[in-house]
Tab-separated table of C-alpha atoms in Angstrom:
chain	number	residue	atom	x	y	z
W	884	UNK	CA	-1.259	-30.995	-5.832
W	885	UNK	CA	1.855	-29.729	-4.020
W	886	UNK	CA	3.822	-28.962	-7.198
W	887	UNK	CA	0.677	-27.385	-8.836
W	888	UNK	CA	0.113	-25.038	-5.839
W	889	UNK	CA	3.723	-24.113	-5.615
W	890	UNK	CA	3.816	-23.229	-9.341
W	891	UNK	CA	0.584	-21.164	-9.009
W	892	UNK	CA	2.079	-19.446	-5.887
W	893	UNK	CA	5.248	-18.587	-7.757
W	894	UNK	CA	3.395	-17.390	-10.943
W	895	UNK	CA	1.135	-14.973	-9.034
W	896	UNK	CA	3.313	-13.870	-6.111
W	897	UNK	CA	6.618	-13.081	-7.948
W	898	UNK	CA	5.001	-10.665	-10.442
W	899	UNK	CA	2.989	-9.164	-7.726
W	900	UNK	CA	6.131	-8.470	-5.558
W	901	UNK	CA	7.931	-7.090	-8.523
W	902	UNK	CA	5.015	-4.768	-9.300
W	903	UNK	CA	5.004	-3.567	-5.671
W	904	UNK	CA	8.690	-3.113	-5.608
W	905	UNK	CA	8.581	-0.911	-8.769
W	906	UNK	CA	5.623	0.983	-7.403
W	907	UNK	CA	7.435	1.658	-4.069
W	908	UNK	CA	10.618	2.521	-6.013
W	909	UNK	CA	9.028	5.173	-8.068
W	910	UNK	CA	7.489	6.821	-5.018
W	911	UNK	CA	11.119	7.267	-3.870
W	912	UNK	CA	12.097	8.762	-7.224
W	913	UNK	CA	10.392	12.121	-6.404
W	914	UNK	CA	12.151	12.157	-3.015
W	915	UNK	CA	15.559	11.434	-4.536
W	916	UNK	CA	15.347	14.218	-7.131
W	917	UNK	CA	13.822	16.723	-4.728
W	918	UNK	CA	16.353	16.086	-2.055
W	919	UNK	CA	19.376	16.205	-4.414
W	920	UNK	CA	18.148	19.034	-6.832
W	921	UNK	CA	15.858	21.139	-4.621
W	922	UNK	CA	16.444	21.028	-0.907
W	923	UNK	CA	15.888	19.035	2.347
W	924	UNK	CA	12.929	21.388	3.180
W	925	UNK	CA	11.270	20.515	-0.109
W	926	UNK	CA	11.804	16.828	0.792
W	927	UNK	CA	10.020	17.352	4.010
W	928	UNK	CA	7.192	19.134	2.082
W	929	UNK	CA	6.775	16.025	-0.033
W	930	UNK	CA	6.499	14.028	3.102
W	931	UNK	CA	3.862	16.333	4.556
W	932	UNK	CA	1.789	15.769	1.306
W	933	UNK	CA	2.107	11.940	1.438
W	934	UNK	CA	-0.840	11.315	3.795
W	935	UNK	CA	-3.301	12.730	1.140
W	936	UNK	CA	-1.594	10.756	-1.581
W	937	UNK	CA	-1.872	7.553	0.411
W	938	UNK	CA	-5.599	8.354	0.920
W	939	UNK	CA	-6.176	8.250	-2.778
W	940	UNK	CA	-4.655	4.771	-3.089
W	941	UNK	CA	-6.644	3.666	-0.075
W	942	UNK	CA	-9.925	4.532	-1.612
W	943	UNK	CA	-8.945	2.704	-4.910
W	944	UNK	CA	-8.023	-0.328	-2.872
W	945	UNK	CA	-11.238	-0.185	-0.931
W	946	UNK	CA	-13.168	-1.055	-4.186
W	947	UNK	CA	-10.352	-3.158	-5.803
W	948	UNK	CA	-9.837	-5.812	-3.125
W	949	UNK	CA	-13.585	-6.460	-2.472
W	950	UNK	CA	-13.993	-6.637	-6.297
W	951	UNK	CA	-11.034	-8.946	-6.690
W	952	UNK	CA	-12.341	-11.325	-3.990
W	953	UNK	CA	-15.914	-11.419	-5.415
W	954	UNK	CA	-14.618	-11.969	-8.928
W	955	UNK	CA	-12.161	-14.639	-7.752
W	956	UNK	CA	-15.071	-16.535	-6.024
W	957	UNK	CA	-17.343	-16.094	-9.142
W	958	UNK	CA	-14.500	-17.402	-11.354
W	959	UNK	CA	-14.294	-20.436	-9.208
W	960	UNK	CA	-18.046	-20.933	-9.652
W	961	UNK	CA	-17.823	-20.238	-13.420
W	962	UNK	CA	-20.142	-17.269	-13.323
W	963	UNK	CA	-18.463	-14.975	-15.847
W	964	UNK	CA	-21.446	-12.710	-16.651
W	965	UNK	CA	-21.762	-11.701	-13.048
W	966	UNK	CA	-18.051	-11.117	-12.749
W	967	UNK	CA	-18.121	-8.779	-15.767
W	968	UNK	CA	-21.001	-6.769	-14.333
W	969	UNK	CA	-19.248	-6.267	-11.013
W	970	UNK	CA	-16.034	-5.370	-12.773
W	971	UNK	CA	-17.639	-2.735	-15.011
W	972	UNK	CA	-19.831	-1.294	-12.209
W	973	UNK	CA	-16.851	-0.845	-9.855
W	974	UNK	CA	-14.512	0.638	-12.489
W	975	UNK	CA	-17.001	3.497	-13.178
W	976	UNK	CA	-17.642	3.977	-9.437
W	977	UNK	CA	-13.929	4.473	-8.767
W	978	UNK	CA	-13.724	6.921	-11.702
W	979	UNK	CA	-16.622	9.014	-10.327
W	980	UNK	CA	-15.374	8.842	-6.868
W	981	UNK	CA	-11.955	10.074	-7.974
W	982	UNK	CA	-13.372	13.105	-9.839
W	983	UNK	CA	-15.552	13.961	-6.822
W	984	UNK	CA	-12.651	13.670	-4.368
W	985	UNK	CA	-10.310	15.800	-6.442
W	986	UNK	CA	-12.911	18.454	-6.918
W	987	UNK	CA	-13.902	18.547	-3.211
W	988	UNK	CA	-10.254	18.770	-2.043
W	989	UNK	CA	-9.398	21.469	-4.373
W	990	UNK	CA	-12.016	23.616	-2.646
W	991	UNK	CA	-10.771	22.832	0.723
W	992	UNK	CA	-7.042	22.755	-0.020
W	993	UNK	CA	-6.132	25.493	2.546
W	994	UNK	CA	-7.610	23.622	5.546
W	995	UNK	CA	-6.065	20.398	4.277
W	996	UNK	CA	-2.529	21.868	4.262
W	997	UNK	CA	-3.097	23.125	7.748
W	998	UNK	CA	-4.309	19.715	8.879
W	999	UNK	CA	-1.232	17.985	7.368
W	1000	UNK	CA	0.854	20.028	9.874
W	1001	UNK	CA	2.528	22.337	7.345
W	1002	UNK	CA	3.935	25.544	9.137
W	1003	UNK	CA	4.064	29.001	7.340
W	1004	UNK	CA	7.583	28.036	6.186
W	1005	UNK	CA	6.324	24.894	4.391
W	1006	UNK	CA	2.746	26.084	3.385
W	1007	UNK	CA	3.597	27.210	-0.190
W	1008	UNK	CA	5.722	24.253	-1.053
W	1009	UNK	CA	2.957	21.724	0.126
W	1010	UNK	CA	0.308	23.865	-1.814
W	1011	UNK	CA	2.370	23.819	-4.914
W	1012	UNK	CA	2.871	20.112	-4.913
W	1013	UNK	CA	-0.606	19.027	-3.861
W	1014	UNK	CA	-2.376	21.559	-6.034
W	1015	UNK	CA	-0.881	19.772	-9.186
W	1016	UNK	CA	-1.222	16.225	-7.893
W	1017	UNK	CA	-4.975	16.810	-7.249
W	1018	UNK	CA	-5.631	17.036	-10.972
W	1019	UNK	CA	-4.296	13.514	-11.503
W	1020	UNK	CA	-6.198	11.976	-8.550
W	1021	UNK	CA	-8.690	9.934	-10.562
W	1022	UNK	CA	-5.681	8.268	-12.404
W	1023	UNK	CA	-4.068	7.382	-8.967
W	1024	UNK	CA	-7.152	5.564	-7.996
W	1025	UNK	CA	-7.924	3.885	-11.443
W	1026	UNK	CA	-4.401	2.704	-11.876
W	1027	UNK	CA	-4.162	1.009	-8.447
W	1028	UNK	CA	-7.667	-0.417	-8.928
W	1029	UNK	CA	-6.860	-2.035	-12.227
W	1030	UNK	CA	-3.508	-3.181	-11.206
W	1031	UNK	CA	-5.062	-5.486	-8.635
W	1032	UNK	CA	-7.777	-6.630	-11.004
W	1033	UNK	CA	-5.487	-7.497	-13.759
W	1034	UNK	CA	-4.159	-10.371	-11.424
W	1035	UNK	CA	-7.468	-11.933	-10.742
W	1036	UNK	CA	-8.061	-11.596	-14.535
W	1037	UNK	CA	-5.119	-14.124	-14.863
W	1038	UNK	CA	-2.366	-11.731	-16.057
W	1039	UNK	CA	-0.141	-11.055	-13.024
W	1040	UNK	CA	2.851	-10.270	-15.316
W	1041	UNK	CA	0.872	-7.456	-16.992
W	1042	UNK	CA	0.576	-5.789	-13.555
W	1043	UNK	CA	4.368	-5.692	-13.348
W	1044	UNK	CA	4.780	-4.423	-16.746
W	1045	UNK	CA	2.213	-1.588	-16.201
W	1046	UNK	CA	3.850	-0.500	-13.019
W	1047	UNK	CA	7.222	-0.788	-14.508
W	1048	UNK	CA	6.253	1.372	-17.430
W	1049	UNK	CA	4.836	3.898	-15.035
W	1050	UNK	CA	8.073	3.962	-13.040
W	1051	UNK	CA	10.267	4.450	-16.118
W	1052	UNK	CA	8.126	7.367	-17.157
W	1053	UNK	CA	8.420	8.882	-13.660
W	1054	UNK	CA	12.217	8.604	-13.608
W	1055	UNK	CA	12.615	10.154	-17.012
W	1056	UNK	CA	10.273	12.930	-16.377
W	1057	UNK	CA	11.643	13.653	-12.857
W	1058	UNK	CA	15.166	13.817	-14.444
W	1059	UNK	CA	13.867	16.156	-17.196
W	1060	UNK	CA	11.529	18.337	-15.173
W	1061	UNK	CA	13.546	18.537	-11.825
W	1062	UNK	CA	17.093	17.851	-12.842
W	1063	UNK	CA	17.233	19.575	-16.164
W	1064	UNK	CA	14.405	22.174	-16.353
W	1065	UNK	CA	14.780	22.946	-12.666
W	1066	UNK	CA	11.023	23.079	-12.045
W	1067	UNK	CA	11.416	21.789	-8.427
W	1068	UNK	CA	8.299	20.507	-6.668
W	1069	UNK	CA	6.176	21.418	-9.633
W	1070	UNK	CA	8.161	19.140	-11.940
W	1071	UNK	CA	8.057	16.292	-9.440
W	1072	UNK	CA	4.287	16.601	-9.213
W	1073	UNK	CA	3.813	16.572	-12.912
W	1074	UNK	CA	6.085	13.656	-13.313
W	1075	UNK	CA	4.184	11.574	-10.744
W	1076	UNK	CA	0.822	12.498	-12.269
W	1077	UNK	CA	1.733	11.518	-15.882
W	1078	UNK	CA	3.287	8.301	-14.683
W	1079	UNK	CA	-0.156	7.410	-13.158
W	1080	UNK	CA	-1.800	8.241	-16.430
W	1081	UNK	CA	0.508	5.856	-18.196
W	1082	UNK	CA	-0.230	2.804	-16.103
W	1083	UNK	CA	-3.948	3.538	-16.141
W	1084	UNK	CA	-3.893	3.634	-19.918
W	1085	UNK	CA	-1.960	0.321	-20.056
W	1086	UNK	CA	-4.344	-1.537	-17.758
W	1087	UNK	CA	-7.573	0.013	-19.345
W	1088	UNK	CA	-6.382	-1.013	-22.795
W	1089	UNK	CA	-5.940	-4.692	-21.585
W	1090	UNK	CA	-9.516	-4.858	-20.545
W	1091	UNK	CA	-10.709	-3.345	-23.886
W	1092	UNK	CA	-8.939	-6.040	-25.795
W	1093	UNK	CA	-10.320	-9.441	-26.684
W	1094	UNK	CA	-7.883	-11.658	-24.656
W	1095	UNK	CA	-9.026	-10.757	-21.131
W	1096	UNK	CA	-11.384	-12.765	-18.986
W	1097	UNK	CA	-12.928	-9.637	-17.648
W	1098	UNK	CA	-14.560	-7.194	-19.984
W	1099	UNK	CA	-16.549	-3.939	-19.810
W	1100	UNK	CA	-20.149	-4.724	-20.296
W	1101	UNK	CA	-23.583	-2.949	-19.808
W	1102	UNK	CA	-24.508	-3.238	-16.195
W	1103	UNK	CA	-27.395	-2.400	-13.951
W	1104	UNK	CA	-26.944	0.282	-11.293
W	1105	UNK	CA	-27.244	-2.254	-8.641
W	1106	UNK	CA	-25.952	-0.468	-5.487
W	1107	UNK	CA	-26.403	-3.764	-3.422
W	1108	UNK	CA	-23.059	-4.737	-4.927
W	1109	UNK	CA	-21.448	-2.456	-2.488
W	1110	UNK	CA	-22.673	-4.650	0.377
W	1111	UNK	CA	-20.761	-7.486	-1.133
W	1112	UNK	CA	-17.344	-5.762	-1.949
W	1113	UNK	CA	-16.943	-2.779	0.466
W	1114	UNK	CA	-16.963	-4.879	3.703
W	1115	UNK	CA	-14.347	-7.140	2.212
W	1116	UNK	CA	-12.128	-4.424	0.860
W	1117	UNK	CA	-12.559	-2.268	4.046
W	1118	UNK	CA	-9.761	-4.170	5.821
W	1119	UNK	CA	-7.255	-3.398	3.108
W	1120	UNK	CA	-8.607	0.115	2.767
W	1121	UNK	CA	-7.688	0.510	6.428
W	1122	UNK	CA	-4.299	-1.012	5.838
W	1123	UNK	CA	-3.517	1.511	3.043
W	1124	UNK	CA	-5.151	4.398	4.901
W	1125	UNK	CA	-3.017	3.593	7.855
W	1126	UNK	CA	-0.067	4.555	5.792
W	1127	UNK	CA	-1.441	8.100	5.622
W	1128	UNK	CA	-2.208	8.013	9.309
W	1129	UNK	CA	1.252	6.748	10.244
W	1130	UNK	CA	2.946	9.470	8.202
W	1131	UNK	CA	0.588	12.160	9.572
W	1132	UNK	CA	0.826	11.169	13.253
W	1133	UNK	CA	4.567	10.635	13.107
W	1134	UNK	CA	5.059	13.994	11.447
W	1135	UNK	CA	3.063	15.704	14.207
W	1136	UNK	CA	4.972	13.990	16.984
W	1137	UNK	CA	8.292	14.563	15.402
W	1138	UNK	CA	7.772	18.127	14.816
W	1139	UNK	CA	6.806	18.635	18.328
W	1140	UNK	CA	9.525	16.510	19.955
W	1141	UNK	CA	12.552	16.730	17.555
W	1142	UNK	CA	11.826	19.477	15.004
W	1143	UNK	CA	11.416	19.592	11.172
W	1144	UNK	CA	14.836	17.906	10.576
W	1145	UNK	CA	13.412	14.633	11.909
W	1146	UNK	CA	10.624	14.971	9.413
W	1147	UNK	CA	13.134	14.784	6.566
W	1148	UNK	CA	14.693	11.725	8.291
W	1149	UNK	CA	11.281	10.115	8.682
W	1150	UNK	CA	10.734	10.666	4.984
W	1151	UNK	CA	13.641	8.454	4.152
W	1152	UNK	CA	12.555	5.883	6.813
W	1153	UNK	CA	9.080	5.975	5.239
W	1154	UNK	CA	10.484	5.239	1.847
W	1155	UNK	CA	12.191	2.127	3.347
W	1156	UNK	CA	8.982	1.238	5.083
W	1157	UNK	CA	7.022	1.571	1.791
W	1158	UNK	CA	9.588	-0.866	0.258
W	1159	UNK	CA	9.246	-3.436	3.022
W	1160	UNK	CA	5.426	-3.164	3.385
W	1161	UNK	CA	5.017	-3.146	-0.504
W	1162	UNK	CA	6.817	-6.532	-0.480
W	1163	UNK	CA	4.422	-7.872	2.043
W	1164	UNK	CA	1.438	-6.397	0.165
W	1165	UNK	CA	2.905	-7.998	-3.017
W	1166	UNK	CA	2.937	-11.423	-1.395
W	1167	UNK	CA	-0.524	-10.923	0.051
W	1168	UNK	CA	-2.116	-9.614	-3.116
W	1169	UNK	CA	-0.449	-12.347	-5.046
W	1170	UNK	CA	-2.050	-15.126	-3.024
W	1171	UNK	CA	-5.483	-13.372	-2.730
W	1172	UNK	CA	-6.880	-14.341	-6.165
W	1173	UNK	CA	-5.760	-17.936	-5.536
W	1174	UNK	CA	-7.283	-18.109	-2.102
W	1175	UNK	CA	-10.512	-16.574	-3.346
W	1176	UNK	CA	-10.622	-19.045	-6.181
W	1177	UNK	CA	-10.060	-22.084	-4.019
W	1178	UNK	CA	-12.449	-20.604	-1.386
W	1179	UNK	CA	-15.049	-20.530	-4.114
W	1180	UNK	CA	-14.306	-24.199	-4.936
W	1181	UNK	CA	-14.596	-25.068	-1.295
W	1182	UNK	CA	-10.941	-26.346	-0.997
W	1183	UNK	CA	-9.604	-25.149	2.249
W	1184	UNK	CA	-6.549	-27.377	2.181
W	1185	UNK	CA	-5.437	-25.789	-1.053
W	1186	UNK	CA	-5.711	-22.165	0.134
W	1187	UNK	CA	-4.106	-23.041	3.428
W	1188	UNK	CA	-1.150	-24.410	1.607
W	1189	UNK	CA	-0.771	-21.254	-0.332
W	1190	UNK	CA	-0.973	-19.236	2.883
W	1191	UNK	CA	1.826	-21.313	4.378
W	1192	UNK	CA	4.094	-20.647	1.364
W	1193	UNK	CA	3.385	-16.885	2.005
W	1194	UNK	CA	4.346	-17.234	5.610
W	1195	UNK	CA	7.767	-18.716	4.717
W	1196	UNK	CA	8.345	-16.069	2.038
W	1197	UNK	CA	7.621	-13.227	4.543
W	1198	UNK	CA	9.944	-14.604	7.124
W	1199	UNK	CA	12.877	-15.020	4.729
W	1200	UNK	CA	12.529	-11.482	3.311
W	1201	UNK	CA	12.170	-9.616	6.534
W	1202	UNK	CA	15.097	-11.416	8.324
W	1203	UNK	CA	17.428	-10.460	5.405
W	1204	UNK	CA	16.297	-7.025	5.071
W	1205	UNK	CA	16.374	-6.040	8.718
W	1206	UNK	CA	19.740	-7.494	9.087
W	1207	UNK	CA	21.010	-5.280	6.158
W	1208	UNK	CA	19.389	-2.211	7.708
W	1209	UNK	CA	20.971	-2.793	11.026
W	1210	UNK	CA	24.427	-3.236	9.498
W	1211	UNK	CA	24.403	-0.417	6.911
W	1212	UNK	CA	21.808	2.289	7.767
W	1213	UNK	CA	23.981	5.158	6.710
W	1214	UNK	CA	24.177	3.964	3.252
W	1215	UNK	CA	20.426	4.448	2.870
W	1216	UNK	CA	20.587	8.108	4.002
W	1217	UNK	CA	23.602	8.913	1.794
W	1218	UNK	CA	21.239	8.403	-1.246
W	1219	UNK	CA	19.286	11.399	-0.117
W	1220	UNK	CA	21.671	13.512	2.116
W	1221	UNK	CA	25.066	12.821	0.486
W	1222	UNK	CA	26.134	16.410	0.581
W	1223	UNK	CA	24.759	16.999	4.136
W	1224	UNK	CA	26.656	17.316	7.310
W	1225	UNK	CA	27.463	14.150	9.247
W	1226	UNK	CA	25.143	14.877	12.100
W	1227	UNK	CA	21.904	14.295	10.058
W	1228	UNK	CA	23.437	10.957	8.720
W	1229	UNK	CA	24.335	9.783	12.193
W	1230	UNK	CA	20.902	10.674	13.520
W	1231	UNK	CA	19.131	9.139	10.634
W	1232	UNK	CA	21.145	5.869	11.000
W	1233	UNK	CA	20.349	5.735	14.701
W	1234	UNK	CA	16.635	6.305	14.028
W	1235	UNK	CA	16.570	3.579	11.348
W	1236	UNK	CA	18.273	1.058	13.611
W	1237	UNK	CA	15.499	1.688	16.139
W	1238	UNK	CA	12.585	1.731	13.717
W	1239	UNK	CA	13.398	-1.242	11.473
W	1240	UNK	CA	12.980	-4.148	13.933
W	1241	UNK	CA	9.188	-3.425	13.676
W	1242	UNK	CA	9.310	-4.940	10.167
W	1243	UNK	CA	9.957	-8.410	11.577
W	1244	UNK	CA	6.338	-8.263	12.945
W	1245	UNK	CA	4.347	-5.985	10.610
W	1246	UNK	CA	4.632	-8.232	7.562
W	1247	UNK	CA	2.842	-11.102	9.218
W	1248	UNK	CA	-0.031	-8.867	10.447
W	1249	UNK	CA	-0.569	-7.613	6.936
W	1250	UNK	CA	-0.463	-11.084	5.519
W	1251	UNK	CA	-2.981	-12.508	7.974
W	1252	UNK	CA	-5.355	-9.538	7.482
W	1253	UNK	CA	-5.166	-9.946	3.603
W	1254	UNK	CA	-5.622	-13.654	3.876
W	1255	UNK	CA	-8.934	-13.178	5.681
W	1256	UNK	CA	-9.985	-10.576	3.082
W	1257	UNK	CA	-9.492	-13.169	0.257
W	1258	UNK	CA	-11.890	-15.573	2.150
W	1259	UNK	CA	-14.515	-12.955	2.427
W	1260	UNK	CA	-14.006	-12.620	6.234
W	1261	UNK	CA	-14.239	-8.825	6.532
W	1262	UNK	CA	-14.578	-8.604	10.285
W	1263	UNK	CA	-11.242	-10.318	10.988
W	1264	UNK	CA	-9.405	-8.223	8.284
W	1265	UNK	CA	-10.858	-4.962	9.598
W	1266	UNK	CA	-9.907	-5.712	13.150
W	1267	UNK	CA	-6.296	-6.459	12.439
W	1268	UNK	CA	-5.798	-3.436	10.065
W	1269	UNK	CA	-7.589	-1.086	12.466
W	1270	UNK	CA	-5.392	-2.194	15.317
W	1271	UNK	CA	-2.096	-2.292	13.187
W	1272	UNK	CA	-2.509	0.993	11.380
W	1273	UNK	CA	-4.220	3.184	13.954
W	1274	UNK	CA	-4.744	2.069	17.554
W	1275	UNK	CA	-1.270	0.432	18.312
W	1276	UNK	CA	0.558	3.097	16.550
W	1277	UNK	CA	-1.157	5.975	18.440
W	1278	UNK	CA	-0.857	4.150	21.809
W	1279	UNK	CA	2.798	3.392	21.383
W	1280	UNK	CA	3.505	6.916	20.325
W	1281	UNK	CA	1.835	8.302	23.370
W	1282	UNK	CA	3.508	5.804	25.584
W	1283	UNK	CA	7.021	6.476	24.375
W	1284	UNK	CA	6.644	10.248	24.236
W	1285	UNK	CA	5.254	10.302	27.729
W	1286	UNK	CA	7.719	8.105	29.653
W	1287	UNK	CA	10.830	8.017	27.677
W	1288	UNK	CA	13.327	10.601	26.228
W	1289	UNK	CA	12.348	12.281	23.011
W	1290	UNK	CA	14.920	10.417	20.776
W	1291	UNK	CA	13.502	7.051	21.926
W	1292	UNK	CA	10.355	7.876	19.997
W	1293	UNK	CA	11.638	5.680	17.074
W	1294	UNK	CA	11.108	2.565	19.222
W	1295	UNK	CA	7.366	3.071	19.109
W	1296	UNK	CA	6.930	1.295	15.766
W	1297	UNK	CA	8.411	-2.046	16.795
W	1298	UNK	CA	6.312	-1.858	20.013
W	1299	UNK	CA	3.135	-1.239	17.963
W	1300	UNK	CA	3.798	-4.167	15.608
W	1301	UNK	CA	4.398	-6.557	18.488
W	1302	UNK	CA	1.035	-5.706	19.940
W	1303	UNK	CA	-0.661	-5.975	16.523
W	1304	UNK	CA	0.906	-9.415	15.656
W	1305	UNK	CA	-0.418	-10.822	18.974
W	1306	UNK	CA	-3.871	-9.799	18.014
W	1307	UNK	CA	-3.552	-11.095	14.512
W	1308	UNK	CA	-2.413	-14.607	15.597
W	1309	UNK	CA	-5.270	-14.903	18.061
W	1310	UNK	CA	-7.716	-14.010	15.216
W	1311	UNK	CA	-6.133	-16.528	12.877
W	1312	UNK	CA	-6.363	-19.335	15.395
W	1313	UNK	CA	-10.007	-18.502	16.125
W	1314	UNK	CA	-10.807	-18.422	12.436
W	1315	UNK	CA	-8.986	-21.566	11.590
W	1316	UNK	CA	-10.969	-23.454	14.236
W	1317	UNK	CA	-14.220	-22.325	12.667
W	1318	UNK	CA	-13.074	-23.500	9.266
W	1319	UNK	CA	-12.022	-26.863	10.728
W	1320	UNK	CA	-15.550	-27.327	12.228
W	1321	UNK	CA	-17.165	-26.311	9.012
W	1322	UNK	CA	-15.209	-28.775	6.749
W	1323	UNK	CA	-14.719	-31.518	9.392
W	1324	UNK	CA	-10.916	-31.029	9.306
W	1325	UNK	CA	-8.475	-31.981	12.101
W	1326	UNK	CA	-6.706	-28.994	13.679
């Protein structure tokens, strides 16, 4: 059993991490080309737009994680017809929601730009970027939705291939549109949108072929399905949405305390955060189909062992990465501000040294929340993600900005993640005790 579970863990988690690495990498591509071929102000404008883009992904994951969990359990119970109906129903739901959300936002684009914190100096740049991205909104959601479901379908390597293909397209088009044609933010927006179309086509084609477990079928419009999947996916929805909230709330605090230059610095820090957290999400999403499957087979020892492998993986990764960030923070900022004055490099390095210790704690909270989602324990997952992505961040920002010098605001992230991990561990202990009682296991 040990060897088999390790093999399954490796086969699912490694492609999932690679897919998320590629995904986080090509979100940095726009920033790299904009910073080096347009301006630092344009880079700040991209960062001001990120909360809305993260919101698109969060809606996609709301349906995807709940669908993945439900399908994984049904696979474990050998109920293929029900799994196909849920898969088809949620796919078209996400498509319709994406079209509606894009149309609604286009109507209220001006209030959205104001809400995101863009001043008059940044208004036109944010409007130019978001106004184009909105037309690709359904593809953002469909691509992320299917990338998760490809894994539970039994093809985790295809998820990596689809995201990698999207990344390559984005890099090539960014180079062409921004670097060669000089289209600026317009070119970056088109490159990102077309890249999302690429991955959406790859994943959709997979499910239209004859080799997939899941297939598109005729389905009844049974809205009671939402009661099965939305509560389970809501925790991961909050986790993804928290990315939008964190960027938005940090932008507002930084503009007030340190000015717009700090927003450009936070853009780079946020790219690092996306890479770190995407690794944690990759590990979490990699184990979720396995945990759901073994939960459906009523084998708690199996999915606990897989969870333990994930804990070790998270620990090794964050220790190595935080160590590197503490030693070489300026190297990160030189990728984006190489031609800039030394002051912004020094300020950015100091900010990253204070911000990055939070990664030592955030990965475990994400993992514990995702683990509970895979077992259908929506309440536990929602509680952790709500605390991690919203309450603890807001409270720590208010605390640091009220009682400490302005440049100490970067310590708010580690403080928030410590609070969250304490809550997550308490929830995990309580949840495990319930499982022990249910299956008559020794704690």
